[in-house]
């Protein structure tokens, strides 16, 4: 029987697209690097901002996210916040600042939905991946801040402190 005949009789089942293990592994490494880059903020936007935008597209394409029903309410709430925020932006005298703020809010909302869907796919393993990258990032930031605060390297104080306080 042809595929069109099977569809006509209602027996056709769509098969999920198979993603190779290598692609999934590369996507996981990409996400780990993305989360680990949180500590690097030299200018705005930070490298994390660009990398998380990529992760918003990479994780679903690699098949590493699942959108459970509970996430639909979360997405709906963010959609309402974003929509009403953009509507409210039209009332501003200078529209550039509110639109910039809402665009940043949109990207943060999208990234939170994708990361939540990523964690929902494999809660324990994916949370462990995010936490290991966060711990690595925090450790590097703390070491850099201490090196700067105590001026343990030439020029480190100017690079890693601000207003007499460690930053990292």
CSV table of C-alpha atoms in Angstrom, one decimal:
chain,number,residue,atom,x,y,z
A,1,UNK,CA,0.0,0.0,0.0
A,2,UNK,CA,1.2,3.5,-0.8
A,3,UNK,CA,1.8,6.2,1.8
A,4,UNK,CA,-1.1,8.2,0.5
A,5,UNK,CA,-3.3,5.2,0.9
A,6,UNK,CA,-2.2,4.7,4.5
A,7,UNK,CA,-2.9,8.4,5.2
A,8,UNK,CA,-6.3,8.1,3.6
A,9,UNK,CA,-7.2,5.2,5.8
A,10,UNK,CA,-5.8,7.0,8.9
A,11,UNK,CA,-3.1,4.4,9.6
A,12,UNK,CA,-0.1,6.7,8.9
A,13,UNK,CA,2.0,7.4,12.0
A,14,UNK,CA,4.5,10.2,11.8
A,15,UNK,CA,7.9,9.0,13.0
A,16,UNK,CA,9.9,11.4,15.1
A,17,UNK,CA,13.0,12.7,13.4
A,18,UNK,CA,16.1,10.9,14.7
A,19,UNK,CA,19.0,13.1,15.8
A,20,UNK,CA,22.4,11.4,16.1
A,21,UNK,CA,24.0,11.0,19.5
A,22,UNK,CA,26.9,13.1,18.3
A,23,UNK,CA,24.7,16.1,17.4
A,24,UNK,CA,23.0,15.8,20.8
A,25,UNK,CA,26.4,15.7,22.6
A,26,UNK,CA,27.6,18.8,20.7
A,27,UNK,CA,24.4,20.6,21.7
A,28,UNK,CA,25.0,19.6,25.3
A,29,UNK,CA,28.6,20.9,25.2
A,30,UNK,CA,27.4,24.1,23.6
A,31,UNK,CA,24.9,24.6,26.4
A,32,UNK,CA,27.5,23.9,29.1
A,33,UNK,CA,29.8,26.5,27.5
A,34,UNK,CA,26.9,28.9,27.3
A,35,UNK,CA,26.1,28.6,31.0
A,36,UNK,CA,29.8,28.6,31.9
A,37,UNK,CA,30.3,31.9,30.1
A,38,UNK,CA,27.9,33.7,32.5
A,39,UNK,CA,30.9,35.0,34.5
A,40,UNK,CA,32.4,36.8,31.5
A,41,UNK,CA,31.0,40.3,31.3
A,42,UNK,CA,33.3,42.8,29.8
A,43,UNK,CA,30.8,44.8,27.9
A,44,UNK,CA,27.1,44.7,27.2
A,45,UNK,CA,25.9,42.4,25.6
A,46,UNK,CA,28.0,39.7,27.2
A,47,UNK,CA,29.1,36.6,25.4
A,48,UNK,CA,26.4,34.7,27.3
A,49,UNK,CA,23.7,36.8,25.7
A,50,UNK,CA,24.8,35.8,22.2
A,51,UNK,CA,25.3,32.1,23.2
A,52,UNK,CA,21.9,31.7,24.9
A,53,UNK,CA,20.2,33.1,21.8
A,54,UNK,CA,21.9,30.3,19.9
A,55,UNK,CA,20.8,27.8,22.5
A,56,UNK,CA,17.2,28.9,22.0
A,57,UNK,CA,17.4,27.5,18.5
A,58,UNK,CA,20.0,24.7,19.0
A,59,UNK,CA,18.3,22.8,21.8
A,60,UNK,CA,14.9,22.2,20.1
A,61,UNK,CA,16.6,21.4,16.8
A,62,UNK,CA,18.8,18.8,18.5
A,63,UNK,CA,15.7,17.2,20.1
A,64,UNK,CA,16.8,18.0,23.7
A,65,UNK,CA,13.7,19.8,24.8
A,66,UNK,CA,10.2,18.6,25.7
A,67,UNK,CA,7.3,21.0,26.2
A,68,UNK,CA,5.0,19.4,28.8
A,69,UNK,CA,1.5,20.8,29.4
A,70,UNK,CA,2.6,22.6,32.6
A,71,UNK,CA,5.0,24.7,30.6
A,72,UNK,CA,2.1,26.0,28.4
A,73,UNK,CA,0.8,28.1,31.3
A,74,UNK,CA,4.3,29.5,31.9
A,75,UNK,CA,4.6,30.3,28.2
A,76,UNK,CA,1.2,31.9,28.2
A,77,UNK,CA,2.0,34.1,31.2
A,78,UNK,CA,5.2,35.3,29.5
A,79,UNK,CA,3.4,35.9,26.3
A,80,UNK,CA,0.9,38.2,28.1
A,81,UNK,CA,3.7,40.1,29.9
A,82,UNK,CA,5.6,40.6,26.6
A,83,UNK,CA,2.4,41.6,24.6
A,84,UNK,CA,1.2,44.1,27.3
A,85,UNK,CA,4.7,45.4,27.7
A,86,UNK,CA,5.0,46.2,24.0
A,87,UNK,CA,1.5,47.8,24.1
A,88,UNK,CA,2.6,49.9,27.1
A,89,UNK,CA,5.7,50.9,25.2
A,90,UNK,CA,3.6,52.8,22.7
A,91,UNK,CA,2.7,55.3,25.5
A,92,UNK,CA,6.3,56.3,26.1
A,93,UNK,CA,7.5,59.8,25.0
A,94,UNK,CA,10.8,58.3,23.9
A,95,UNK,CA,10.0,54.8,22.6
A,96,UNK,CA,13.6,53.5,22.2
A,97,UNK,CA,14.2,52.7,25.9
A,98,UNK,CA,11.0,50.8,26.5
A,99,UNK,CA,11.3,48.8,23.3
A,100,UNK,CA,14.9,47.9,24.2
A,101,UNK,CA,13.7,46.8,27.6
A,102,UNK,CA,10.9,44.7,26.1
A,103,UNK,CA,13.3,43.1,23.5
A,104,UNK,CA,15.6,42.1,26.4
A,105,UNK,CA,12.6,40.8,28.3
A,106,UNK,CA,11.5,38.8,25.3
A,107,UNK,CA,14.9,37.1,24.9
A,108,UNK,CA,15.1,36.3,28.6
A,109,UNK,CA,11.6,34.9,28.5
A,110,UNK,CA,12.3,32.7,25.5
A,111,UNK,CA,15.5,31.5,27.0
A,112,UNK,CA,13.8,30.6,30.3
A,113,UNK,CA,11.1,28.7,28.4
A,114,UNK,CA,13.6,26.7,26.4
A,115,UNK,CA,15.8,26.0,29.5
A,116,UNK,CA,12.7,24.9,31.4
A,117,UNK,CA,11.8,22.6,28.5
A,118,UNK,CA,15.3,21.3,28.5
A,119,UNK,CA,15.3,20.5,32.2
A,120,UNK,CA,11.8,18.9,31.8
A,121,UNK,CA,13.3,16.4,29.2
A,122,UNK,CA,15.7,14.8,31.7
A,123,UNK,CA,15.4,16.6,35.0
A,124,UNK,CA,18.2,15.1,37.0
A,125,UNK,CA,20.8,14.9,34.2
A,126,UNK,CA,20.1,18.2,32.6
A,127,UNK,CA,20.0,20.0,36.0
A,128,UNK,CA,23.3,18.5,36.8
A,129,UNK,CA,24.8,19.8,33.5
A,130,UNK,CA,23.5,23.3,34.2
A,131,UNK,CA,24.7,23.3,37.8
A,132,UNK,CA,28.2,22.0,36.9
A,133,UNK,CA,28.6,24.8,34.4
A,134,UNK,CA,27.3,27.3,36.9
A,135,UNK,CA,29.7,26.1,39.6
A,136,UNK,CA,32.6,26.3,37.2
A,137,UNK,CA,31.7,29.8,36.2
A,138,UNK,CA,31.2,30.9,39.8
A,139,UNK,CA,34.6,29.4,40.8
A,140,UNK,CA,36.4,31.2,37.9
A,141,UNK,CA,34.7,34.5,38.8
A,142,UNK,CA,35.6,34.2,42.5
A,143,UNK,CA,39.2,33.4,41.7
A,144,UNK,CA,39.4,36.4,39.3
A,145,UNK,CA,37.8,38.7,41.9
A,146,UNK,CA,40.2,37.6,44.6
A,147,UNK,CA,43.2,38.0,42.3
A,148,UNK,CA,42.0,41.5,41.4
A,149,UNK,CA,41.0,42.5,45.0
A,150,UNK,CA,44.4,41.5,46.4
A,151,UNK,CA,46.3,42.8,43.3
A,152,UNK,CA,48.0,39.4,43.0
A,153,UNK,CA,48.9,40.1,39.3
A,154,UNK,CA,49.9,43.3,37.6
A,155,UNK,CA,46.9,45.3,36.4
A,156,UNK,CA,44.5,42.8,38.0
A,157,UNK,CA,43.2,45.3,40.5
A,158,UNK,CA,42.0,47.6,37.7
A,159,UNK,CA,40.6,44.7,35.7
A,160,UNK,CA,38.8,42.8,38.4
A,161,UNK,CA,37.7,45.5,40.9
A,162,UNK,CA,35.3,48.4,40.7
A,163,UNK,CA,34.6,51.0,43.3
A,164,UNK,CA,37.1,49.2,45.7
A,165,UNK,CA,35.1,46.0,45.6
A,166,UNK,CA,35.8,42.7,43.9
A,167,UNK,CA,33.9,42.0,40.8
A,168,UNK,CA,33.9,38.8,38.9
